[in-house]
XYZ file of C-alpha atoms in Angstrom:
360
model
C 6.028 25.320 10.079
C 4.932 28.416 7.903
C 3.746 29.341 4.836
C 5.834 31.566 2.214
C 3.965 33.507 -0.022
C 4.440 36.781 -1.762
C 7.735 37.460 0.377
C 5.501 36.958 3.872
C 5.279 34.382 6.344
C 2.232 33.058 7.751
C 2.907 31.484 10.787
C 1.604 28.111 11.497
C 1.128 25.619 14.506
C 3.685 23.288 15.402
C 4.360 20.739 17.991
C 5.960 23.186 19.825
C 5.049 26.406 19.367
C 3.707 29.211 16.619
C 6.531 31.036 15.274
C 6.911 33.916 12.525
C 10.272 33.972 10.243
C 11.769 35.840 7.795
C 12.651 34.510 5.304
C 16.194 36.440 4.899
C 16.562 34.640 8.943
C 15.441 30.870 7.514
C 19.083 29.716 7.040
C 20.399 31.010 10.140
C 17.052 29.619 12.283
C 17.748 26.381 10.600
C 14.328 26.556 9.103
C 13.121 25.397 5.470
C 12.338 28.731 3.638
C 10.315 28.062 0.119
C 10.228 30.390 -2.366
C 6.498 29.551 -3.025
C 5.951 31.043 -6.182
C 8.987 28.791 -7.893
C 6.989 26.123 -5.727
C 3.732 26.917 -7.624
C 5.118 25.993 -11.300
C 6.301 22.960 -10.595
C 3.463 21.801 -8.635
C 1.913 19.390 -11.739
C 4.660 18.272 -11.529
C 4.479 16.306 -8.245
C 0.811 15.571 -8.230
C 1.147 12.013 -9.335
C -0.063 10.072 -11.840
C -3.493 10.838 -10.826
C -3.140 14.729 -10.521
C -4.886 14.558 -7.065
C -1.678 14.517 -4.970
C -1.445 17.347 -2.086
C 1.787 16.946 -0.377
C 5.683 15.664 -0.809
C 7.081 13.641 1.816
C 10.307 14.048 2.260
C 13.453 12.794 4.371
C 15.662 15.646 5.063
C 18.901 14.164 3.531
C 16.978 13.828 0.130
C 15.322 17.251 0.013
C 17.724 18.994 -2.615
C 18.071 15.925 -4.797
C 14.229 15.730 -5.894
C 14.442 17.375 -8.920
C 11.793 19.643 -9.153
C 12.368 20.989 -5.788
C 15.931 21.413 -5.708
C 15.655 24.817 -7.696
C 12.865 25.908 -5.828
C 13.573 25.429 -2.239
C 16.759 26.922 0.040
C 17.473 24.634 2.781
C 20.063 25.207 5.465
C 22.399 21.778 6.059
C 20.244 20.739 8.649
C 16.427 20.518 8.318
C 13.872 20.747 10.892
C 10.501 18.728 10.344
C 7.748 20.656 9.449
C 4.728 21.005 6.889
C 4.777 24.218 4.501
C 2.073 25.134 2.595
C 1.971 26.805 -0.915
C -1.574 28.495 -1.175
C -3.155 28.422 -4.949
C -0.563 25.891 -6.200
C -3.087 23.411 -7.420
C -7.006 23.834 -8.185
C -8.147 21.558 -5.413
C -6.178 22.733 -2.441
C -3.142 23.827 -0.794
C 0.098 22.026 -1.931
C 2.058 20.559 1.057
C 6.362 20.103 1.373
C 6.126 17.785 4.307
C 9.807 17.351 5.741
C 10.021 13.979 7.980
C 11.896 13.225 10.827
C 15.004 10.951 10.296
C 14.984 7.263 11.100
C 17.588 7.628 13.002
C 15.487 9.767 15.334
C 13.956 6.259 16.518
C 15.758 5.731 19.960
C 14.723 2.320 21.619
C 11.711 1.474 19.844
C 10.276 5.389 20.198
C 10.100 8.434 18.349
C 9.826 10.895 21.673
C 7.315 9.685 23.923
C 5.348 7.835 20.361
C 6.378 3.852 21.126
C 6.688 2.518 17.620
C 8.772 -0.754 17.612
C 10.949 -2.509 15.547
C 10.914 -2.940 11.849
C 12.058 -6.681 10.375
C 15.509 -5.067 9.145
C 16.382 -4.076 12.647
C 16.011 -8.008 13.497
C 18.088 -8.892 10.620
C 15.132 -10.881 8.714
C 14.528 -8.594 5.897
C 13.668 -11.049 2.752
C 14.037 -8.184 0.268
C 14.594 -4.564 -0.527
C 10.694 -4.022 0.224
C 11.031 -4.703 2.998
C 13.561 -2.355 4.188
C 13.296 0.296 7.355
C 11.742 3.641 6.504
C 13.038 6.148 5.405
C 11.632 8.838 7.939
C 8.520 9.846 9.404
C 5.919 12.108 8.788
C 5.873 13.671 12.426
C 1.628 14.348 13.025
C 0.288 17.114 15.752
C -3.193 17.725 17.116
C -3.155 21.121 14.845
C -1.571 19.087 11.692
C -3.831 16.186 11.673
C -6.365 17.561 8.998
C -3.947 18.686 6.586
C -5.326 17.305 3.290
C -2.638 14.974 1.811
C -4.485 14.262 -1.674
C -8.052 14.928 -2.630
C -10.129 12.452 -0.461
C -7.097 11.815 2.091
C -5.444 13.347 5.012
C -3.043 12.866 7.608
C -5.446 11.434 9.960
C -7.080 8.592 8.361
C -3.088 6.420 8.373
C -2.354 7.175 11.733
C -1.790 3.883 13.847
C -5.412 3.020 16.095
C -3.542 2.879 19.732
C -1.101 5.658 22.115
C -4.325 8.338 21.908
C -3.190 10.832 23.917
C -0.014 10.876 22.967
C 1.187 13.963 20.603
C 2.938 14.164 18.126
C 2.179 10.911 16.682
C 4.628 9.571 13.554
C 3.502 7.996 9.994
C 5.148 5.958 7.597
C 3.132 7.077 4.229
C 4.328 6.620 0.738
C 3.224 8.999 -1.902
C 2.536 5.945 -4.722
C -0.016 4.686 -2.475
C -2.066 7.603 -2.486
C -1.543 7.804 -5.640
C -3.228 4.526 -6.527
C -6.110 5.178 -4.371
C -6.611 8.288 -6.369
C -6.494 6.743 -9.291
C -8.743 3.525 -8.314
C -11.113 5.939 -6.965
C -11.032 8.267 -10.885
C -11.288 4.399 -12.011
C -14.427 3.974 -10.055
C -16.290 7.057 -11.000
C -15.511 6.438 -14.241
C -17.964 3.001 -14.199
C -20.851 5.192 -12.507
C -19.797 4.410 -9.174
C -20.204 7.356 -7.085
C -16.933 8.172 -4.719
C -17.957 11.064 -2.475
C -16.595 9.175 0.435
C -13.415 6.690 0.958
C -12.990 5.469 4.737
C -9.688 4.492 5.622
C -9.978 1.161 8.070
C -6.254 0.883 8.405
C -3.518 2.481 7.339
C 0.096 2.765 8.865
C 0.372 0.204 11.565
C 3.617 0.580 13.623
C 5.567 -2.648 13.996
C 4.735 -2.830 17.531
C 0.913 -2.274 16.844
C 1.140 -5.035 14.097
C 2.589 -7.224 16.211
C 0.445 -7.209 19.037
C -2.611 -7.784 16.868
C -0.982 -11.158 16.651
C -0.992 -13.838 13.347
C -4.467 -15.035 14.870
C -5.710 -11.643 13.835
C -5.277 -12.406 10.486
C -2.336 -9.233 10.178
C 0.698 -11.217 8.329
C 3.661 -10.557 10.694
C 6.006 -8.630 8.439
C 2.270 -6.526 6.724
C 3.089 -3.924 4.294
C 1.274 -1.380 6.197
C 4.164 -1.197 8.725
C 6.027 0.110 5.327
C 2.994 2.985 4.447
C 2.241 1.482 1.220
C -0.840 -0.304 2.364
C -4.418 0.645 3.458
C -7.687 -1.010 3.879
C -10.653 0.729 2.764
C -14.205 1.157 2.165
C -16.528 3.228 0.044
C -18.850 4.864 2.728
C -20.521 7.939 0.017
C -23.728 8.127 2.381
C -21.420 7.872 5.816
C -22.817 5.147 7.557
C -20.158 3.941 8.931
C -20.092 0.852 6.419
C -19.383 0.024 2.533
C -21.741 0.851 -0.170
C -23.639 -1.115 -2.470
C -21.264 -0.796 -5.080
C -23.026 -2.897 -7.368
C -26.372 -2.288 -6.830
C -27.752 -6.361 -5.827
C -29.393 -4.471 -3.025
C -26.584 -6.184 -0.574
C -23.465 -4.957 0.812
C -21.227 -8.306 0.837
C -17.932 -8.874 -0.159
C -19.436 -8.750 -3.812
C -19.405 -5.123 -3.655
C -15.311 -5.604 -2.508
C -15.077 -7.410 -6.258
C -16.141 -3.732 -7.958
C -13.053 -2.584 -6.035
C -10.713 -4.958 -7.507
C -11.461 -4.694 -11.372
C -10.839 -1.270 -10.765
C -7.203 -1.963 -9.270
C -6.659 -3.988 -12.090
C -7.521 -1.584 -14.624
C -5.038 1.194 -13.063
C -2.506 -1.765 -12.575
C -2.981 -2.276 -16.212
C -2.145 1.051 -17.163
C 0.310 2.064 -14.762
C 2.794 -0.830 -13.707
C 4.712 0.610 -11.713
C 2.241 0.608 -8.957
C 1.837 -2.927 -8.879
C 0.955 -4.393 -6.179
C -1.743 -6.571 -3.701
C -5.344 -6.643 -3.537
C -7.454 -8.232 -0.788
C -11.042 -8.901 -0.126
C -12.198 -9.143 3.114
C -15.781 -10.161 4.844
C -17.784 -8.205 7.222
C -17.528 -9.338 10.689
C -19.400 -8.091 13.880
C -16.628 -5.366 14.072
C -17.043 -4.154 10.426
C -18.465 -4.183 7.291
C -16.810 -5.670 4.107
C -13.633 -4.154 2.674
C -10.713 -3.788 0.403
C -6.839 -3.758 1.278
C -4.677 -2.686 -1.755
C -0.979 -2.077 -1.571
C 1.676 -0.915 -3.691
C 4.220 -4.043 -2.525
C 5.804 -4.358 -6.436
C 4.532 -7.430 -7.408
C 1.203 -9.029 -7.997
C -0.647 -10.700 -5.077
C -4.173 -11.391 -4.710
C -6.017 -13.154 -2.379
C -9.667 -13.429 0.034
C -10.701 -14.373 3.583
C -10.920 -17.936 3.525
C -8.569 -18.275 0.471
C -6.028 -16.968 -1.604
C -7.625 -15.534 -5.143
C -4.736 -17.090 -7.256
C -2.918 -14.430 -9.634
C -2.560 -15.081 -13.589
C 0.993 -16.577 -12.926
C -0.488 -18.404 -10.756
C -3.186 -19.918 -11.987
C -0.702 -20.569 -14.733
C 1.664 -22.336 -12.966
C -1.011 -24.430 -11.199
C -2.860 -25.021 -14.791
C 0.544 -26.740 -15.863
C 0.927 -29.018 -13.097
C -2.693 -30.153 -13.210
C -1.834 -30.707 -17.026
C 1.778 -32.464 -15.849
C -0.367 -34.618 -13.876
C -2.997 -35.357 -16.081
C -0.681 -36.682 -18.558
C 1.470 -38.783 -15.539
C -1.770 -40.064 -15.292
C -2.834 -41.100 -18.894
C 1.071 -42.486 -19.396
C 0.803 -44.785 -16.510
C -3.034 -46.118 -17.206
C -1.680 -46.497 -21.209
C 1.618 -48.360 -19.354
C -0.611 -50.374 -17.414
C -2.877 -51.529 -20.028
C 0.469 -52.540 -21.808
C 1.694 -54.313 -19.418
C -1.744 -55.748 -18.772
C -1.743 -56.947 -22.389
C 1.838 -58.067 -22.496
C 0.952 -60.326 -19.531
C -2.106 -61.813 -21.162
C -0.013 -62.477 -24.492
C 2.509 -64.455 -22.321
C -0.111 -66.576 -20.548
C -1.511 -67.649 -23.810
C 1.512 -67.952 -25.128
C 2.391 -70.137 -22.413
C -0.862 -72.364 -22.843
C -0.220 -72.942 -26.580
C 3.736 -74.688 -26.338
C 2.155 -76.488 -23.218
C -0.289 -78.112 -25.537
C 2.074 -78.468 -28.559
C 4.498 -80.131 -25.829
C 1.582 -82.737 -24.640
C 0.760 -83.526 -28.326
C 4.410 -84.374 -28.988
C 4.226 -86.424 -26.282
Protein backbone atom coordinates (compact mmCIF):
# COMPACT_ATOMS: atom_id res chain seq x y z
CA UNK A 1 0.00 0.00 0.00
CA UNK A 2 1.34 3.62 -0.80
CA UNK A 3 0.38 6.78 -1.65
CA UNK A 4 1.29 8.52 -5.17
CA UNK A 5 1.49 12.01 -5.18
CA UNK A 6 3.47 14.57 -7.06
CA UNK A 7 5.66 11.68 -8.71
CA UNK A 8 6.64 10.31 -4.89
CA UNK A 9 5.67 7.48 -2.93
CA UNK A 10 4.76 7.53 0.56
CA UNK A 11 5.07 4.34 1.92
CA UNK A 12 2.36 2.87 3.94
CA UNK A 13 1.69 -0.14 6.39
CA UNK A 14 0.59 -3.31 5.16
CA UNK A 15 -0.15 -6.69 6.45
CA UNK A 16 3.11 -7.56 5.72
CA UNK A 17 5.46 -5.13 5.68
CA UNK A 18 6.22 -1.15 4.82
CA UNK A 19 7.55 -0.87 1.46
CA UNK A 20 8.66 2.22 -0.83
CA UNK A 21 8.11 1.94 -4.84
CA UNK A 22 8.70 3.70 -7.72
CA UNK A 23 6.45 4.21 -9.58
CA UNK A 24 8.46 3.52 -13.03
CA UNK A 25 9.04 -0.29 -10.83
CA UNK A 26 4.94 -0.62 -10.06
CA UNK A 27 4.32 -2.88 -13.12
CA UNK A 28 7.20 -5.02 -12.73
CA UNK A 29 6.56 -5.33 -8.58
CA UNK A 30 3.07 -6.21 -9.52
CA UNK A 31 1.91 -3.26 -7.56
CA UNK A 32 -1.11 -0.75 -8.35
CA UNK A 33 0.66 2.58 -9.26
CA UNK A 34 -2.01 5.71 -9.41
CA UNK A 35 -1.31 8.59 -11.08
CA UNK A 36 -2.96 10.64 -8.23
CA UNK A 37 -3.38 13.81 -9.75
CA UNK A 38 -5.66 12.16 -12.80
CA UNK A 39 -7.15 10.46 -9.54
CA UNK A 40 -7.97 13.90 -8.03
CA UNK A 41 -10.38 15.14 -11.01
CA UNK A 42 -12.40 12.49 -11.10
CA UNK A 43 -12.86 12.15 -7.50
CA UNK A 44 -16.72 13.85 -7.52
CA UNK A 45 -17.12 11.65 -9.48
CA UNK A 46 -17.15 8.56 -7.21
CA UNK A 47 -18.37 10.18 -4.06
CA UNK A 48 -21.88 8.94 -4.35
CA UNK A 49 -24.99 10.30 -4.40
CA UNK A 50 -24.39 11.88 -1.15
CA UNK A 51 -20.88 13.45 -1.93
CA UNK A 52 -19.56 12.00 1.42
CA UNK A 53 -18.02 8.83 -0.07
CA UNK A 54 -14.12 8.20 0.84
CA UNK A 55 -13.07 5.09 -0.82
CA UNK A 56 -13.74 2.60 -4.04
CA UNK A 57 -13.90 -0.94 -3.42
CA UNK A 58 -12.80 -2.79 -5.90
CA UNK A 59 -12.29 -6.55 -7.12
CA UNK A 60 -9.16 -6.78 -9.04
CA UNK A 61 -10.66 -8.27 -12.29
CA UNK A 62 -12.98 -5.12 -12.50
CA UNK A 63 -10.41 -2.41 -11.78
CA UNK A 64 -9.87 -1.08 -15.47
CA UNK A 65 -13.51 -1.36 -16.44
CA UNK A 66 -14.86 1.37 -13.84
CA UNK A 67 -14.96 4.11 -15.94
CA UNK A 68 -13.59 6.86 -14.27
CA UNK A 69 -10.65 4.97 -13.13
CA UNK A 70 -9.67 3.18 -16.09
CA UNK A 71 -7.84 6.38 -17.51
CA UNK A 72 -6.43 7.21 -14.38
CA UNK A 73 -4.90 4.18 -12.93
CA UNK A 74 -1.96 1.67 -14.56
CA UNK A 75 -2.40 -1.71 -13.27
CA UNK A 76 -0.14 -4.63 -14.03
CA UNK A 77 -2.36 -8.04 -15.05
CA UNK A 78 -2.28 -9.12 -11.70
CA UNK A 79 -3.26 -6.92 -8.70
CA UNK A 80 -2.18 -7.13 -5.24
CA UNK A 81 -4.72 -5.94 -2.43
CA UNK A 82 -3.99 -2.87 -0.98
CA UNK A 83 -5.48 0.67 0.05
CA UNK A 84 -3.96 3.86 -1.83
CA UNK A 85 -4.59 7.07 -0.80
CA UNK A 86 -4.96 10.32 -2.91
CA UNK A 87 -4.24 13.28 -0.42
CA UNK A 88 -6.47 16.63 -1.16
CA UNK A 89 -8.82 14.78 -3.55
CA UNK A 90 -11.95 15.72 -1.73
CA UNK A 91 -12.62 18.59 1.00
CA UNK A 92 -13.33 16.21 3.83
CA UNK A 93 -10.51 13.74 3.64
CA UNK A 94 -8.26 11.53 1.86
CA UNK A 95 -9.83 9.61 -1.12
CA UNK A 96 -9.24 5.80 -0.86
CA UNK A 97 -8.77 3.01 -4.15
CA UNK A 98 -9.29 0.01 -1.97
CA UNK A 99 -8.33 -3.18 -4.14
CA UNK A 100 -10.02 -6.49 -2.53
CA UNK A 101 -8.91 -9.80 -2.40
CA UNK A 102 -10.60 -12.29 -4.86
CA UNK A 103 -13.32 -14.68 -3.79
CA UNK A 104 -11.63 -17.19 -4.96
CA UNK A 105 -8.98 -16.52 -2.31
CA UNK A 106 -11.60 -18.25 0.17
CA UNK A 107 -10.02 -21.80 0.66
CA UNK A 108 -12.24 -24.07 2.98
CA UNK A 109 -14.34 -21.66 4.63
CA UNK A 110 -11.08 -19.14 5.35
CA UNK A 111 -9.46 -16.27 3.98
CA UNK A 112 -5.74 -17.10 5.60
CA UNK A 113 -6.04 -17.85 9.09
CA UNK A 114 -9.73 -15.32 9.08
CA UNK A 115 -12.55 -18.41 9.31
CA UNK A 116 -15.40 -16.90 7.37
CA UNK A 117 -17.84 -19.69 6.20
CA UNK A 118 -20.01 -20.38 3.58
CA UNK A 119 -22.25 -18.10 1.66
CA UNK A 120 -25.98 -19.63 0.54
CA UNK A 121 -24.67 -19.87 -3.23
CA UNK A 122 -21.92 -22.19 -2.21
CA UNK A 123 -24.88 -24.54 -0.78
CA UNK A 124 -26.75 -24.20 -3.91
CA UNK A 125 -29.88 -22.31 -2.19
CA UNK A 126 -29.46 -18.94 -3.61
CA UNK A 127 -33.27 -17.61 -4.20
CA UNK A 128 -32.04 -14.70 -6.34
CA UNK A 129 -29.28 -12.65 -7.83
CA UNK A 130 -29.08 -10.75 -4.31
CA UNK A 131 -28.20 -13.13 -2.96
CA UNK A 132 -25.20 -14.13 -4.78
CA UNK A 133 -21.39 -14.76 -3.28
CA UNK A 134 -19.24 -11.66 -3.03
CA UNK A 135 -17.46 -10.37 -5.11
CA UNK A 136 -14.13 -9.94 -3.02
CA UNK A 137 -13.05 -8.71 0.17
CA UNK A 138 -11.86 -5.74 1.59
CA UNK A 139 -8.71 -7.36 3.35
CA UNK A 140 -8.53 -5.10 7.05
CA UNK A 141 -5.02 -4.80 9.18
CA UNK A 142 -4.38 -3.50 12.68
CA UNK A 143 -2.65 -0.29 10.84
CA UNK A 144 -5.71 -0.07 8.16
CA UNK A 145 -8.54 -0.29 10.49
CA UNK A 146 -9.14 3.58 10.89
CA UNK A 147 -9.01 4.44 7.40
CA UNK A 148 -12.08 6.70 6.97
CA UNK A 149 -14.36 5.05 4.34
CA UNK A 150 -17.03 8.03 4.08
CA UNK A 151 -17.53 10.95 6.38
CA UNK A 152 -18.87 9.39 9.68
CA UNK A 153 -17.62 5.70 8.68
CA UNK A 154 -14.58 3.62 8.66
CA UNK A 155 -13.28 0.33 8.18
CA UNK A 156 -13.70 -0.66 11.68
CA UNK A 157 -17.18 -0.13 12.62
CA UNK A 158 -18.36 -3.41 9.71
CA UNK A 159 -15.91 -5.68 10.82
CA UNK A 160 -17.53 -9.06 12.05
CA UNK A 161 -17.72 -9.02 16.40
CA UNK A 162 -15.70 -12.55 16.87
CA UNK A 163 -11.74 -14.07 15.70
CA UNK A 164 -10.10 -10.82 17.79
CA UNK A 165 -6.79 -11.53 17.53
CA UNK A 166 -6.71 -12.61 14.40
CA UNK A 167 -5.09 -10.12 11.61
CA UNK A 168 -5.89 -9.32 8.78
CA UNK A 169 -9.50 -9.58 9.16
CA UNK A 170 -11.82 -9.50 5.67
CA UNK A 171 -15.13 -7.30 4.92
CA UNK A 172 -17.80 -7.62 2.60
CA UNK A 173 -18.89 -3.70 2.23
CA UNK A 174 -20.84 -2.25 -0.57
CA UNK A 175 -20.34 1.32 -1.50
CA UNK A 176 -24.47 2.04 -1.96
CA UNK A 177 -24.81 1.29 1.57
CA UNK A 178 -22.68 3.89 2.76
CA UNK A 179 -24.02 5.82 0.58
CA UNK A 180 -27.52 5.68 2.02
CA UNK A 181 -26.35 6.14 5.46
CA UNK A 182 -24.81 9.32 4.26
CA UNK A 183 -27.57 10.43 2.83
CA UNK A 184 -30.17 9.38 5.75
CA UNK A 185 -27.83 10.99 8.03
CA UNK A 186 -27.83 14.74 5.44
CA UNK A 187 -31.72 13.68 5.68
CA UNK A 188 -31.60 13.88 9.40
CA UNK A 189 -29.77 17.08 9.90
CA UNK A 190 -31.81 18.51 7.60
CA UNK A 191 -35.10 18.09 10.21
CA UNK A 192 -32.86 19.64 13.14
CA UNK A 193 -31.66 16.44 14.22
CA UNK A 194 -28.18 16.75 15.20
CA UNK A 195 -25.76 13.79 13.66
CA UNK A 196 -22.34 14.31 15.25
CA UNK A 197 -22.25 10.66 16.03
CA UNK A 198 -23.57 7.32 14.11
CA UNK A 199 -22.62 3.95 16.03
CA UNK A 200 -22.47 1.06 13.96
CA UNK A 201 -24.10 -2.10 16.09
CA UNK A 202 -23.56 -4.50 13.26
CA UNK A 203 -22.29 -4.47 10.16
CA UNK A 204 -20.69 -7.32 7.98
CA UNK A 205 -21.45 -10.57 9.65
CA UNK A 206 -19.56 -13.53 8.04
CA UNK A 207 -21.79 -16.47 7.18
CA UNK A 208 -20.30 -18.47 9.82
CA UNK A 209 -20.80 -15.65 12.49
CA UNK A 210 -24.49 -15.32 11.27
CA UNK A 211 -25.04 -18.63 11.60
CA UNK A 212 -23.94 -19.35 14.89
CA UNK A 213 -26.03 -16.52 16.32
CA UNK A 214 -28.73 -18.96 15.43
CA UNK A 215 -32.67 -18.10 14.08
CA UNK A 216 -33.48 -17.82 17.97
CA UNK A 217 -31.34 -14.74 17.86
CA UNK A 218 -33.60 -13.12 15.80
CA UNK A 219 -30.59 -12.92 12.69
CA UNK A 220 -32.71 -14.34 9.52
CA UNK A 221 -30.47 -17.21 8.26
CA UNK A 222 -29.60 -16.01 4.79
CA UNK A 223 -29.29 -11.76 6.57
CA UNK A 224 -28.18 -9.27 4.14
CA UNK A 225 -25.36 -8.27 6.24
CA UNK A 226 -23.46 -11.45 5.22
CA UNK A 227 -23.76 -9.53 1.62
CA UNK A 228 -22.27 -5.84 3.15
CA UNK A 229 -25.29 -4.03 2.26
CA UNK A 230 -26.73 -4.01 5.71
CA UNK A 231 -25.96 -2.31 9.09
CA UNK A 232 -27.68 -1.64 12.28
CA UNK A 233 -27.26 1.60 13.82
CA UNK A 234 -27.77 4.16 16.34
CA UNK A 235 -27.47 7.89 16.75
CA UNK A 236 -25.11 8.19 19.85
CA UNK A 237 -24.14 12.46 19.23
CA UNK A 238 -23.31 12.73 23.12
CA UNK A 239 -21.42 9.04 23.14
CA UNK A 240 -23.07 7.27 25.69
CA UNK A 241 -22.97 4.29 24.46
CA UNK A 242 -26.84 4.37 23.55
CA UNK A 243 -29.39 6.17 20.99
CA UNK A 244 -30.44 9.68 21.31
CA UNK A 245 -33.58 11.27 21.95
CA UNK A 246 -34.24 11.88 18.52
CA UNK A 247 -37.47 13.31 19.07
CA UNK A 248 -37.22 15.08 22.01
CA UNK A 249 -40.39 13.11 24.37
CA UNK A 250 -37.64 13.09 26.93
CA UNK A 251 -37.40 9.05 26.25
CA UNK A 252 -35.15 7.04 24.24
CA UNK A 253 -37.61 4.11 22.97
CA UNK A 254 -38.06 2.69 19.81
CA UNK A 255 -40.04 6.02 19.04
CA UNK A 256 -36.89 7.73 18.49
CA UNK A 257 -36.05 4.48 15.83
CA UNK A 258 -39.43 5.95 13.90
CA UNK A 259 -37.35 9.52 13.23
CA UNK A 260 -34.90 7.13 11.55
CA UNK A 261 -37.27 5.64 9.22
CA UNK A 262 -39.13 8.77 7.69
CA UNK A 263 -35.82 9.75 6.94
CA UNK A 264 -35.05 6.41 4.88
CA UNK A 265 -38.11 6.98 3.23
CA UNK A 266 -37.49 10.36 2.16
CA UNK A 267 -33.94 9.36 0.51
CA UNK A 268 -35.79 6.16 -0.81
CA UNK A 269 -38.14 8.59 -2.32
CA UNK A 270 -35.67 10.45 -4.08
CA UNK A 271 -33.19 8.02 -4.96
CA UNK A 272 -34.71 4.49 -5.94
CA UNK A 273 -32.17 2.84 -6.67
CA UNK A 274 -31.18 2.34 -3.14
CA UNK A 275 -34.20 0.73 -2.18
CA UNK A 276 -34.22 -1.34 0.27
CA UNK A 277 -35.25 -2.62 4.20
CA UNK A 278 -35.82 -0.80 7.26
CA UNK A 279 -36.12 -2.29 10.75
CA UNK A 280 -36.94 -1.11 14.17
CA UNK A 281 -35.69 -2.77 16.93
CA UNK A 282 -36.27 -2.48 20.99
CA UNK A 283 -33.73 -1.99 23.60
CA UNK A 284 -32.90 -5.02 25.47
CA UNK A 285 -30.54 -5.51 28.54
CA UNK A 286 -27.68 -5.77 25.91
CA UNK A 287 -28.56 -2.50 24.06
CA UNK A 288 -30.40 0.36 23.53
CA UNK A 289 -33.00 0.84 20.68
CA UNK A 290 -31.92 0.83 17.04
CA UNK A 291 -32.29 0.94 13.34
CA UNK A 292 -31.19 -1.75 10.63
CA UNK A 293 -31.46 -0.36 7.02
CA UNK A 294 -30.24 -2.19 3.98
CA UNK A 295 -29.90 -1.64 0.45
CA UNK A 296 -31.54 -5.39 -0.49
CA UNK A 297 -33.53 -3.79 -3.87
CA UNK A 298 -36.83 -4.00 -2.84
CA UNK A 299 -39.03 -2.59 -0.16
CA UNK A 300 -39.27 -4.38 3.23
CA UNK A 301 -40.24 -3.05 6.45
CA UNK A 302 -40.86 -4.49 9.53
CA UNK A 303 -40.47 -4.25 13.89
CA UNK A 304 -39.64 -6.53 16.83
CA UNK A 305 -42.73 -8.17 17.57
CA UNK A 306 -44.18 -7.58 14.03
CA UNK A 307 -43.70 -6.92 10.59
CA UNK A 308 -44.54 -2.96 9.74
CA UNK A 309 -46.45 -3.91 6.47
CA UNK A 310 -45.10 -1.97 3.24
CA UNK A 311 -47.60 0.15 0.90
CA UNK A 312 -47.95 -2.99 -1.41
CA UNK A 313 -48.64 -4.55 1.29
CA UNK A 314 -50.99 -3.02 3.09
CA UNK A 315 -52.52 -2.86 -0.34
CA UNK A 316 -52.74 -6.23 -1.02
CA UNK A 317 -54.06 -7.01 2.49
CA UNK A 318 -56.67 -3.89 2.15
CA UNK A 319 -58.12 -5.90 -0.95
CA UNK A 320 -58.59 -9.11 0.63
CA UNK A 321 -60.20 -7.63 3.73
CA UNK A 322 -62.45 -5.82 1.04
CA UNK A 323 -62.76 -9.47 -1.00
CA UNK A 324 -63.94 -10.70 2.20
CA UNK A 325 -66.11 -8.17 3.28
CA UNK A 326 -68.10 -8.44 0.25
CA UNK A 327 -68.01 -12.69 0.48
CA UNK A 328 -69.50 -11.74 3.49
CA UNK A 329 -72.37 -9.27 2.57
CA UNK A 330 -73.16 -11.76 -0.68
CA UNK A 331 -73.69 -14.71 1.50
CA UNK A 332 -75.80 -12.82 4.49
CA UNK A 333 -77.92 -11.07 1.26
CA UNK A 334 -78.02 -15.05 -0.13
CA UNK A 335 -79.12 -16.15 3.10
CA UNK A 336 -81.78 -13.74 3.73
CA UNK A 337 -82.99 -14.89 0.18
CA UNK A 338 -83.09 -18.05 0.77
CA UNK A 339 -84.54 -17.33 4.19
CA UNK A 340 -87.38 -15.52 2.42
CA UNK A 341 -87.80 -17.96 -0.40
CA UNK A 342 -88.36 -20.60 2.32
CA UNK A 343 -90.94 -18.59 4.19
CA UNK A 344 -92.85 -17.84 0.77
CA UNK A 345 -93.02 -21.67 0.21
CA UNK A 346 -94.35 -22.49 3.68
CA UNK A 347 -97.13 -20.09 3.24
CA UNK A 348 -97.56 -21.01 0.08
CA UNK A 349 -97.90 -24.41 1.21
CA UNK A 350 -100.53 -23.47 4.02
CA UNK A 351 -102.80 -21.61 1.55
CA UNK A 352 -103.52 -24.81 -1.28
CA UNK A 353 -103.72 -26.94 2.02
CA UNK A 354 -106.67 -24.88 3.04
CA UNK A 355 -108.11 -24.32 -0.49
CA UNK A 356 -107.75 -28.31 -0.72
CA UNK A 357 -109.83 -28.83 2.76
CA UNK A 358 -112.50 -26.31 1.56
CA UNK A 359 -112.95 -28.29 -1.66
CA UNK A 360 -113.35 -31.03 0.31
Amino acid sequence: MFTVAAGSVTPLRTATAQVSVNPDLAAVARIPAVDSSSLRSVVGTLAGRSGKLLARFIAPPRVLSVAPLAGSLNYSSRVIPGIQEVAGASSIGSFSLITMRSFRDKIAGSVGNYRIGFWPQERGRAPSEAYENPEGFIEVTRENQDTRISEHFRLRDFLTHDQEDVWPKYLVLREPLLDKLELVIQELQSEGVPVRNVEVLSGFRTPQYNKALGEGSGRALDSRHQFGDAADIFIDSNRDGRMDDLNNDGRVNISDTRVILAAVERVERAHPDLLGGMGLYHATGSHGPFAHIDVRGSRARWVTGGRLASSSRRSRASKAARARAARSRSASKAKRVASASKAKRVASASKSSKRSKSIK
